[in-house]
PDB file of C-alpha atoms in Angstrom:
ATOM      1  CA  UNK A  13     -11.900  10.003  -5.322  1.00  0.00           C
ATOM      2  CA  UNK A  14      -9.101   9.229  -7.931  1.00  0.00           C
ATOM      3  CA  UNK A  15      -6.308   8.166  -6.155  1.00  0.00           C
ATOM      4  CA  UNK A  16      -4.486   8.823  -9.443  1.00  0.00           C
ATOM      5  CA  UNK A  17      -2.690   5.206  -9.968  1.00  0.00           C
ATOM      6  CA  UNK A  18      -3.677   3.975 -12.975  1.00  0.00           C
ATOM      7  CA  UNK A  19      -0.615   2.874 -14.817  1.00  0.00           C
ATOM      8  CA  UNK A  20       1.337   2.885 -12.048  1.00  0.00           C
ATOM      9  CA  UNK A  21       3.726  -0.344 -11.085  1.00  0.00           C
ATOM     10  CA  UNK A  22       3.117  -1.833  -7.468  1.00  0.00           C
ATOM     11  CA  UNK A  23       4.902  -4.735  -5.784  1.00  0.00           C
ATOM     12  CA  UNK A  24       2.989  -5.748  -3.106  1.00  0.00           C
ATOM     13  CA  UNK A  25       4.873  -8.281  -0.975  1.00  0.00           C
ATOM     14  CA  UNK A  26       3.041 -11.466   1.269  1.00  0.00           C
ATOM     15  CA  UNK A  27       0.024 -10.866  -1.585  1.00  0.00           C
ATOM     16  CA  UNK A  28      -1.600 -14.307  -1.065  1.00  0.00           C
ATOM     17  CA  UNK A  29      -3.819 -13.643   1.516  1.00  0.00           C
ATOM     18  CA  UNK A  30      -5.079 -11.016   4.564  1.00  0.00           C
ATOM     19  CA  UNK A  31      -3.789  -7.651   4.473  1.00  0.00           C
ATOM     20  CA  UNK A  32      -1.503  -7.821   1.263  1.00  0.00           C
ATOM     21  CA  UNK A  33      -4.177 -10.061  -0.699  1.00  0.00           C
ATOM     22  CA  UNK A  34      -6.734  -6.959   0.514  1.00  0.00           C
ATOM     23  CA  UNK A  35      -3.543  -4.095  -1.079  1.00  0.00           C
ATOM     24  CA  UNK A  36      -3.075  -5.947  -4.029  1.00  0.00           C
ATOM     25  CA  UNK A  37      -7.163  -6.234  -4.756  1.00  0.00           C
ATOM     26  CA  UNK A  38      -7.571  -2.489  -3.807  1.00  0.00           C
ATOM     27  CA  UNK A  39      -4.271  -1.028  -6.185  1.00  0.00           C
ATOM     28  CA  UNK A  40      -5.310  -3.330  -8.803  1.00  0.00           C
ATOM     29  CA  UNK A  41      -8.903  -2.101  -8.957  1.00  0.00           C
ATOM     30  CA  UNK A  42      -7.429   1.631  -8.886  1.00  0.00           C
ATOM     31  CA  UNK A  43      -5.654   0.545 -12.097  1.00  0.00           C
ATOM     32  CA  UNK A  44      -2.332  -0.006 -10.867  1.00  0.00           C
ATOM     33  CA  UNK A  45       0.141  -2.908 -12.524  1.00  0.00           C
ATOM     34  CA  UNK A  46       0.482  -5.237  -9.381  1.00  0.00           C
ATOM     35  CA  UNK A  47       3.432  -7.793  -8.571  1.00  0.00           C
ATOM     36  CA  UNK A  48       2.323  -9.903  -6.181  1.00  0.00           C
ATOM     37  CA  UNK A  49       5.072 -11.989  -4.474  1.00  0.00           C
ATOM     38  CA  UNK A  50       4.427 -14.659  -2.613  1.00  0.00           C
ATOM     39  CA  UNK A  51       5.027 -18.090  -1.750  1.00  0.00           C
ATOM     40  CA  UNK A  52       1.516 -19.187  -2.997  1.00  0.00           C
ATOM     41  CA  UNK A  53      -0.710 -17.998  -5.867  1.00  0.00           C
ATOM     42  CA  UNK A  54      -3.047 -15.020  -4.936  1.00  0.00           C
ATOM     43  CA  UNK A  55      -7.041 -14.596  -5.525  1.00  0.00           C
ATOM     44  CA  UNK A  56      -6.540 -11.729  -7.973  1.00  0.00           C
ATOM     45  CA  UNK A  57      -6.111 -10.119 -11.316  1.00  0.00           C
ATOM     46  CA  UNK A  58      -2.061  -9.453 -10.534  1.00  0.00           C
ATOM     47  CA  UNK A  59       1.647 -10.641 -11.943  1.00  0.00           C
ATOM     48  CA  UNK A  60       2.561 -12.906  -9.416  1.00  0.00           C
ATOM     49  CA  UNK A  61       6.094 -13.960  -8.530  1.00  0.00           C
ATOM     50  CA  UNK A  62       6.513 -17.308  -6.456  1.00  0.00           C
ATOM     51  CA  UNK A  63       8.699 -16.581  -3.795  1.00  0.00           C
ATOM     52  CA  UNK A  64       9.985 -17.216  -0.849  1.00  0.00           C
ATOM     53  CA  UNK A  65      11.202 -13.932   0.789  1.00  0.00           C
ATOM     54  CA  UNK A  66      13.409 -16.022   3.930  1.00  0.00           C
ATOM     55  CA  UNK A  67      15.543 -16.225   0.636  1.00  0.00           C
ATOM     56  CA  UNK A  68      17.741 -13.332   0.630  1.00  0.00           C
ATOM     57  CA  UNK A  69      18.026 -13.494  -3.562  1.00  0.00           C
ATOM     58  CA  UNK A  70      14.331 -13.133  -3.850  1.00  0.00           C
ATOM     59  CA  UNK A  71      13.774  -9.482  -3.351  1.00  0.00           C
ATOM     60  CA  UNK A  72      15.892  -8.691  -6.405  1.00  0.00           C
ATOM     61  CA  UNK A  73      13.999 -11.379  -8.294  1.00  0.00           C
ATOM     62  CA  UNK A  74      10.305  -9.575  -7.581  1.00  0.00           C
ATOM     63  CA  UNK A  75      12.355  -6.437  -8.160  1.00  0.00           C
ATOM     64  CA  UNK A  76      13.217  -7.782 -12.091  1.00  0.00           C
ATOM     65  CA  UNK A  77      10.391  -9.072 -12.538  1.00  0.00           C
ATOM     66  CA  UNK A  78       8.435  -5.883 -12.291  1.00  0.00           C
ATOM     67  CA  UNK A  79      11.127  -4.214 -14.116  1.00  0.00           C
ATOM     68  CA  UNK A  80      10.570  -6.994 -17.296  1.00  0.00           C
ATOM     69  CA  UNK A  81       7.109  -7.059 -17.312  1.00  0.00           C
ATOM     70  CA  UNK A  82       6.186  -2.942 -16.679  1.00  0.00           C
ATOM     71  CA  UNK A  83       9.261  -1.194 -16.949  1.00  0.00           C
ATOM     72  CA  UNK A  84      10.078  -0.660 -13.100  1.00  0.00           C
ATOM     73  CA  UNK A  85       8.411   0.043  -9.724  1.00  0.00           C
ATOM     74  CA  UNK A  86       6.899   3.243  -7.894  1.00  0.00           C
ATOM     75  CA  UNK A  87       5.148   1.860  -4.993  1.00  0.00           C
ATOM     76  CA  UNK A  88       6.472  -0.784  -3.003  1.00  0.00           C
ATOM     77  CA  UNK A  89       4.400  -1.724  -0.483  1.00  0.00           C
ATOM     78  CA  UNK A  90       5.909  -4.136   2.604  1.00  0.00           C
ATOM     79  CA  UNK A  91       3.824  -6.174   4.056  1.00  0.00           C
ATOM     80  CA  UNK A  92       4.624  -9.819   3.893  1.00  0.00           C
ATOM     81  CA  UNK A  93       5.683 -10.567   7.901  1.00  0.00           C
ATOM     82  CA  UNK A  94       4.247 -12.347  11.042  1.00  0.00           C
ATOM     83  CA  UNK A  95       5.359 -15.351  12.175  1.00  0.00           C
ATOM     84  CA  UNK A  96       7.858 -17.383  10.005  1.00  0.00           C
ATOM     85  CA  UNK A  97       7.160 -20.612   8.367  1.00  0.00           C
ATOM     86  CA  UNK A  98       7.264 -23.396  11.313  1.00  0.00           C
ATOM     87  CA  UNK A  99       6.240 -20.544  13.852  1.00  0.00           C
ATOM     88  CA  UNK A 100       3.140 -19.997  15.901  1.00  0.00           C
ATOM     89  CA  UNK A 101       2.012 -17.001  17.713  1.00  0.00           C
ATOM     90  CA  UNK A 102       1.205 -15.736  19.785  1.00  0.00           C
ATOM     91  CA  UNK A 103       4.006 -17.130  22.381  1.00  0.00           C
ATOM     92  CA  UNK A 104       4.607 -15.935  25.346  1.00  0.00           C
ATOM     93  CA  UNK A 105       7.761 -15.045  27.434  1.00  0.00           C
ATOM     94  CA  UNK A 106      11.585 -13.742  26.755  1.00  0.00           C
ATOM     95  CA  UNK A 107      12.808 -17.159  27.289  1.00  0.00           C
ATOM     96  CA  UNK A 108      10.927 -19.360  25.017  1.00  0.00           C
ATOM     97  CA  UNK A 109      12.760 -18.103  21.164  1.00  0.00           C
ATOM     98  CA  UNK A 110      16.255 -19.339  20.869  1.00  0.00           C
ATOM     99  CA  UNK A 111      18.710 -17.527  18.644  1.00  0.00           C
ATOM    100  CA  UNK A 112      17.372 -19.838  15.855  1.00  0.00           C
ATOM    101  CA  UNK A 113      13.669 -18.101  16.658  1.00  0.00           C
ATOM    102  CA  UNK A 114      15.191 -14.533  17.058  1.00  0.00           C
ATOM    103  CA  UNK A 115      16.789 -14.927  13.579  1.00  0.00           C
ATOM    104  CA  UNK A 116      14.632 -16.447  12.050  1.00  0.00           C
ATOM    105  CA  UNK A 117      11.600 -13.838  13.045  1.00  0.00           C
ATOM    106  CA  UNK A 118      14.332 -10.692  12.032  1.00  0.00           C
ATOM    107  CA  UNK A 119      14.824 -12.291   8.570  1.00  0.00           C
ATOM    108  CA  UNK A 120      10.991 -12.684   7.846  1.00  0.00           C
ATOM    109  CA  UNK A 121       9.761  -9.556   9.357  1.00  0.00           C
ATOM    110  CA  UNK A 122      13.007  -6.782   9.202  1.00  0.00           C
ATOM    111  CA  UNK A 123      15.961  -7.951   6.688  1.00  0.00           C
ATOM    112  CA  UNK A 124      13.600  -9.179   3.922  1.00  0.00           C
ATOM    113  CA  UNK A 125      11.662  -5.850   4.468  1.00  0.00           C
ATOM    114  CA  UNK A 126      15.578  -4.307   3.953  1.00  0.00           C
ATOM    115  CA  UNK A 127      16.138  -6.453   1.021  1.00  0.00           C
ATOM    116  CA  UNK A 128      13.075  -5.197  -0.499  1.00  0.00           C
ATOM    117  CA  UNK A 129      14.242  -1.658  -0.321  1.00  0.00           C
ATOM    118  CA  UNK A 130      16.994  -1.652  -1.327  1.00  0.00           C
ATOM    119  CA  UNK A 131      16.478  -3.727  -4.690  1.00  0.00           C
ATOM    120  CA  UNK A 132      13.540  -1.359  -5.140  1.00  0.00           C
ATOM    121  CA  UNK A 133      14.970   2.100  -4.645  1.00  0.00           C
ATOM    122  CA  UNK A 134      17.507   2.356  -7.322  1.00  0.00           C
ATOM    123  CA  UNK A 135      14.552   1.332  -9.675  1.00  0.00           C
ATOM    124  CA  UNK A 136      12.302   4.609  -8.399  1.00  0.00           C
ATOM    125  CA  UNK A 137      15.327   6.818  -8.548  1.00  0.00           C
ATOM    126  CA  UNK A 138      15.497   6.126 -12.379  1.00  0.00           C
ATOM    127  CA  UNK A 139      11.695   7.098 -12.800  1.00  0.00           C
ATOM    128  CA  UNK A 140      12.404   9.740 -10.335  1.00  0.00           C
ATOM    129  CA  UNK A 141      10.355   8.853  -7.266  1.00  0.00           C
ATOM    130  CA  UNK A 142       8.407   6.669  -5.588  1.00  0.00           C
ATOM    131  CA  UNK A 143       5.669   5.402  -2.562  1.00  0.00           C
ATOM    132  CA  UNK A 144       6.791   2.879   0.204  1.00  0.00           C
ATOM    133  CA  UNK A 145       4.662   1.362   2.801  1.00  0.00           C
ATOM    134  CA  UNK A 146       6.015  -0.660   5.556  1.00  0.00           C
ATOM    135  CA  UNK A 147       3.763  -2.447   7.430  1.00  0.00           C
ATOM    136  CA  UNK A 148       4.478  -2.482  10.760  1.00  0.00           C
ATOM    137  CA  UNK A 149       2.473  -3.594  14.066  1.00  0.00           C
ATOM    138  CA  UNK A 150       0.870  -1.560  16.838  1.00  0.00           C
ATOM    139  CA  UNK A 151       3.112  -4.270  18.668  1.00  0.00           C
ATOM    140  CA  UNK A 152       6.176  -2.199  18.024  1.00  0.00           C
ATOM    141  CA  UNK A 153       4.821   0.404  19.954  1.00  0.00           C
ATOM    142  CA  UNK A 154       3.355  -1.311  23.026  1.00  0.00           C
ATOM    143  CA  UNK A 155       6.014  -3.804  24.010  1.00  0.00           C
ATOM    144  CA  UNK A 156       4.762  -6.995  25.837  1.00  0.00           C
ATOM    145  CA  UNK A 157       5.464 -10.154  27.589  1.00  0.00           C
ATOM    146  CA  UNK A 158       4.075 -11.874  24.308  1.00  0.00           C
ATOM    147  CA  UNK A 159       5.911 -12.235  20.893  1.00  0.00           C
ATOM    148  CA  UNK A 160       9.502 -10.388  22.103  1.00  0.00           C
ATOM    149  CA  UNK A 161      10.934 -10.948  19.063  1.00  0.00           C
ATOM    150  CA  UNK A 162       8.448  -9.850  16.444  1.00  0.00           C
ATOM    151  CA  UNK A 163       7.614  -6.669  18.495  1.00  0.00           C
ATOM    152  CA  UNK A 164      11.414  -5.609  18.639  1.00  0.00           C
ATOM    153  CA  UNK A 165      11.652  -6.861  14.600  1.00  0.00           C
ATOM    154  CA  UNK A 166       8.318  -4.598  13.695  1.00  0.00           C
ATOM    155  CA  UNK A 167       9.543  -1.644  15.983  1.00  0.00           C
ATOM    156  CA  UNK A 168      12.774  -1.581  13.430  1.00  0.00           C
ATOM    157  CA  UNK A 169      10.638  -1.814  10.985  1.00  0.00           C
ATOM    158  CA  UNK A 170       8.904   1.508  11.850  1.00  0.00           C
ATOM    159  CA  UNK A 171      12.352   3.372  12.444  1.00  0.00           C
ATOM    160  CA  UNK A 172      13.822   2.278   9.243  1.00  0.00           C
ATOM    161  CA  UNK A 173      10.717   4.058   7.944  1.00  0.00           C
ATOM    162  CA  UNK A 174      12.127   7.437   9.937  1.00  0.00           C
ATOM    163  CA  UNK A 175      15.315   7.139   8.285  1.00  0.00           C
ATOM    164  CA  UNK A 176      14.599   6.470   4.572  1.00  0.00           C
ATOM    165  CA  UNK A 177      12.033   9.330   4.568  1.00  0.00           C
ATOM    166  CA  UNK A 178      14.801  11.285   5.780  1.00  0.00           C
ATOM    167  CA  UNK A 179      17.458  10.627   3.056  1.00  0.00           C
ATOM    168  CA  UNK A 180      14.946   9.893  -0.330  1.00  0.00           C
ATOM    169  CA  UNK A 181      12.725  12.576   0.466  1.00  0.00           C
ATOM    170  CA  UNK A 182      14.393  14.792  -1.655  1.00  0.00           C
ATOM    171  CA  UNK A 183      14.942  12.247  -4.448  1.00  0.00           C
ATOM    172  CA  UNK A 184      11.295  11.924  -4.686  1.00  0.00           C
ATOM    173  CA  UNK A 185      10.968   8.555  -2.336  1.00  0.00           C
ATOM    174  CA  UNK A 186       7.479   8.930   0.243  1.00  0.00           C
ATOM    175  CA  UNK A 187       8.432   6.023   2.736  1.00  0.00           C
ATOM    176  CA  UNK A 188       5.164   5.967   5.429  1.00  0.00           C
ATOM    177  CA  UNK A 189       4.073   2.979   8.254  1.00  0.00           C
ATOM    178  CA  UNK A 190       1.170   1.171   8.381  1.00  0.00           C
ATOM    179  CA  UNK A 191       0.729   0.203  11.631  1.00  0.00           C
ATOM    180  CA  UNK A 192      -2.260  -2.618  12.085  1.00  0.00           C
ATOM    181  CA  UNK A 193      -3.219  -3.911  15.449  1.00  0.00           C
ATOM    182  CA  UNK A 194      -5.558  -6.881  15.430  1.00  0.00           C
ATOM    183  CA  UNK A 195      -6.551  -7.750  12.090  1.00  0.00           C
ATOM    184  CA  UNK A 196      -9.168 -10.598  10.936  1.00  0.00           C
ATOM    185  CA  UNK A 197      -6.608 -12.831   8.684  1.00  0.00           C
ATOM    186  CA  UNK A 198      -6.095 -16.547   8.731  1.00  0.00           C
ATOM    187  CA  UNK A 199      -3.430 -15.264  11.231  1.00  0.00           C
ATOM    188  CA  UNK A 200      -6.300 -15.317  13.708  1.00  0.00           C
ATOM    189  CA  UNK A 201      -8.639 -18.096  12.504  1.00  0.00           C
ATOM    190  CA  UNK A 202      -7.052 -20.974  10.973  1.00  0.00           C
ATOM    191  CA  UNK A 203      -6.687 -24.105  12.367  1.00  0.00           C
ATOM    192  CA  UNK A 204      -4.142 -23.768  15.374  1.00  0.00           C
ATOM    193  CA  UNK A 205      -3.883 -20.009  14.705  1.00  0.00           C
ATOM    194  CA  UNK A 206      -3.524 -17.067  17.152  1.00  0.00           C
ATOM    195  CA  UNK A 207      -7.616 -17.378  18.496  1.00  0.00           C
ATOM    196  CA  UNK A 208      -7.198 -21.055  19.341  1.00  0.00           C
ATOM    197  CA  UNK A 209      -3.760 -20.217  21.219  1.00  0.00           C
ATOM    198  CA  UNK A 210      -4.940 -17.728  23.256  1.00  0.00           C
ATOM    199  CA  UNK A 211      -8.007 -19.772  23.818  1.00  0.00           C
ATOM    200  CA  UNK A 212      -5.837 -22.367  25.497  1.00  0.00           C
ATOM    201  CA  UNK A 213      -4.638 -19.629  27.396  1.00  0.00           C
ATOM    202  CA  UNK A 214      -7.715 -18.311  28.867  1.00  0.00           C
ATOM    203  CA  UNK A 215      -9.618 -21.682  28.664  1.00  0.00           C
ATOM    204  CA  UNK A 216     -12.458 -20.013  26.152  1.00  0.00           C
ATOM    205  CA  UNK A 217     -12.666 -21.389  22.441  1.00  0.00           C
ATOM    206  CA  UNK A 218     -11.615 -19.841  18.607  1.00  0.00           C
ATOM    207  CA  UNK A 219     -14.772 -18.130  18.024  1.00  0.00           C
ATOM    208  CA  UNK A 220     -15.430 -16.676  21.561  1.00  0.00           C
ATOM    209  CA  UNK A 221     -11.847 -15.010  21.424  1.00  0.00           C
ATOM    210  CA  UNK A 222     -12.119 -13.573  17.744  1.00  0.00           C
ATOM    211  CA  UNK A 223     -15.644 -12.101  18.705  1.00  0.00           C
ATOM    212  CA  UNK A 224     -15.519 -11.373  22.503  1.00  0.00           C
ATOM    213  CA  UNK A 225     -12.160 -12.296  24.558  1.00  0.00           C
ATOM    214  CA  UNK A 226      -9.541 -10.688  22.144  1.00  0.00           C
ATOM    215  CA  UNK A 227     -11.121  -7.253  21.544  1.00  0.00           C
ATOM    216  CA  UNK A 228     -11.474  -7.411  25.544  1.00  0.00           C
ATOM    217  CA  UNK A 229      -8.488  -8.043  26.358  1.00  0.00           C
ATOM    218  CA  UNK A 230      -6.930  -6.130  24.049  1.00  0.00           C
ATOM    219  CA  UNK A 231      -9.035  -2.747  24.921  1.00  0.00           C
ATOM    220  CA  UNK A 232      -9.837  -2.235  21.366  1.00  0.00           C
ATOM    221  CA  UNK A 233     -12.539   0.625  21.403  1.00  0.00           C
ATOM    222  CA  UNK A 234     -14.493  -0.784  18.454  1.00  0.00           C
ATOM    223  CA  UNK A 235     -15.032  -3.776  19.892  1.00  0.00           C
ATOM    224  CA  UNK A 236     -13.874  -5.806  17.071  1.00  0.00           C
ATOM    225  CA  UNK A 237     -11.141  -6.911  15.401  1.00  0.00           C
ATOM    226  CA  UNK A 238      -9.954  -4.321  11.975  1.00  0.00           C
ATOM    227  CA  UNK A 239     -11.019  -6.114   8.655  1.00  0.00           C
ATOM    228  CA  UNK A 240      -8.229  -6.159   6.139  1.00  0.00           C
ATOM    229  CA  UNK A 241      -9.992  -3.958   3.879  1.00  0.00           C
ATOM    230  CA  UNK A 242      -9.510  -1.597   6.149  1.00  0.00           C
ATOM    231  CA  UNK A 243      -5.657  -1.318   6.097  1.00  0.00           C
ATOM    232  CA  UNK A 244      -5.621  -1.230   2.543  1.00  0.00           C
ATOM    233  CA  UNK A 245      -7.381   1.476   1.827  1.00  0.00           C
ATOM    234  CA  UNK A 246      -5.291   3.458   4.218  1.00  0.00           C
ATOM    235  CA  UNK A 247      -2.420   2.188   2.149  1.00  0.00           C
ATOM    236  CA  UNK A 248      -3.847   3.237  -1.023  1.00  0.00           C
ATOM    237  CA  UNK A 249      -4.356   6.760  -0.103  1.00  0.00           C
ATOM    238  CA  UNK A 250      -0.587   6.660   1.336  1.00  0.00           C
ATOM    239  CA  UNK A 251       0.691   4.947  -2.128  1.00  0.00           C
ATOM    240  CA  UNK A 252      -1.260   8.072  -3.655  1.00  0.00           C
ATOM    241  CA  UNK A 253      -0.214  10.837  -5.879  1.00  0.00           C
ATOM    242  CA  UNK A 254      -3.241  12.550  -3.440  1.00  0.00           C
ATOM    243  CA  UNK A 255      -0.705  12.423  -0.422  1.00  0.00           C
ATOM    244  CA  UNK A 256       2.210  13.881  -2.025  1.00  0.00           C
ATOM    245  CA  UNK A 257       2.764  15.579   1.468  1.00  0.00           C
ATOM    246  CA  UNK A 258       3.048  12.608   3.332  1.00  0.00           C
ATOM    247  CA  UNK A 259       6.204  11.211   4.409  1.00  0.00           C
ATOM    248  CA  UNK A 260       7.970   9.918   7.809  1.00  0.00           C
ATOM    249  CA  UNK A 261       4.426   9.210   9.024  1.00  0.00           C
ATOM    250  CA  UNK A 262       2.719   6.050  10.830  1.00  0.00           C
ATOM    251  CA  UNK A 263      -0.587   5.467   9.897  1.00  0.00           C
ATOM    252  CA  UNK A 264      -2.144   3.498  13.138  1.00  0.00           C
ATOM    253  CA  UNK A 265      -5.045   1.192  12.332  1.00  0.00           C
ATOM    254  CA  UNK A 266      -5.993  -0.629  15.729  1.00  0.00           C
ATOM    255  CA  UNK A 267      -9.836  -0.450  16.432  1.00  0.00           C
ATOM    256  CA  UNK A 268      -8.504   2.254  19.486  1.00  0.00           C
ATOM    257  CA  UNK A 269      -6.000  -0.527  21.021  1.00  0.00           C
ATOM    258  CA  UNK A 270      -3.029   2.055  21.369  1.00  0.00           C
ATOM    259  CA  UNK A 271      -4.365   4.984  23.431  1.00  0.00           C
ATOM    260  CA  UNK A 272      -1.442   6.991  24.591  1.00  0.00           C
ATOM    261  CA  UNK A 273      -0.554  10.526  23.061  1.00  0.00           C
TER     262      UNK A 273
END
């Protein structure tokens, strides 16, 4: 199928690796002019902007950048988020972020998703439209006694989504959610990642909870973890021309974790 996005400028935000190194791949090969920022230099045949998006100035910078070297932006795609440099998760319990941790996880994972928008929309209006995916967490949706702060941050994330399809609709603006649940990034397997914390916590080791303990736990229905290929391809279609009639929606991605109606 031709999603229709050749030519087409895409900034694709936390592009280095996982999900957004897995976007940028996937709009590139569908002939789309990708920006990748990010703080590190991605795998890919993309424009890449170093940045560091904790640094409220850098959204605007990706935003000119794109602008210089294509002539604007019509998809922005949002996924850069997670825990913040110097954080690990998963961590468990109200009490254990300060106000340092709850600001710091709202600046990573909500207000540079904010900044992002708004540098980018003014662009789209000139070309007269535009796709934006935010990519959100199935974590907004089923709070927990684990990682407070980055559900609540990812839960605004997916309600900002509500609003903006509600006021740029019109203009020609799609804004749709991406909502992963488990996905197999570094996020999970590196070296003191989220596998070998929650290993501590149930006295099992890395590989045991990637392959067994975590999709248990979890109830994922597939029995696995979701491969990052797999979310973007959902966000390709959504960045599509072909879903022209898609807007306010949440695209949920979980392997069958989230099971209510």
């Amino acid at each position: 199928m031709d999603l229709q996005l050749s030519g087409r400028v895409a900034v694709v935000t936390g592009a280095s690796k996982g999900i957004g190194l897995a976007v940028a791949r996937t709009l590139a090969e569908e002939g789309a002019h990708v920006v990748a920022a990010s703080r590190t230099v991605p795998d890919a045949k993309v424009s890449h902007v170093a940045v560091d998006l904790m640094d409220p100035e850098a959204p605007a910078q990706v935003v000119a950048h794109a602008v210089r070297e294509f002539g604007g932006v019509d998809i922005l795609v949002n996924n850069a988020g997670g825990p913040p440099p110097g954080v690990t998760l998963p961590r468990a319990g109200f009490l254990t972020p300060d106000d340092a941790g709850w600001r710091a996880m709202f600046e990573f994972n909500l207000f540079a998703v904010v900044r992002m928008i708004r540098a980018a929309v003014p662009v789209m209006l000139e070309r007269g439209g535009g796709s934006i995916v935010n990519v959100s967490s199935t974590m907004a949706r089923q709070p927990s006694a684990m990682n407070v702060d980055y559900g609540a941050a990812k839960a605004a994330v997916l309600a900002i989504g509500k609003s903006l399809s509600e006021e740029f609709g019109p203009q020609g603006i799609r804004v749709n959610t991406v909502s992963p649940g488990p996905v197999l990034t570094d996020w999970w397997t590196k070296d003191g990642g989220a596998a070998e914390v929650f290993a501590g916590f149930v006295g099992s080791d890395r590989d045991s909870v990637i392959k067994e303990v975590a999709p248990a736990m979890m109830n994922l229905t597939t029995g696995r973890l979701v491969h990052p290929q797999e979310i973007a391809d959902a966000v390709a279609l959504l960045v599509s021309p072909r879903s022209g009639g898609t807007t306010g929606a949440e695209v949920v991605i979980d392997g069958g974790q989230l099971k209510e109606i």
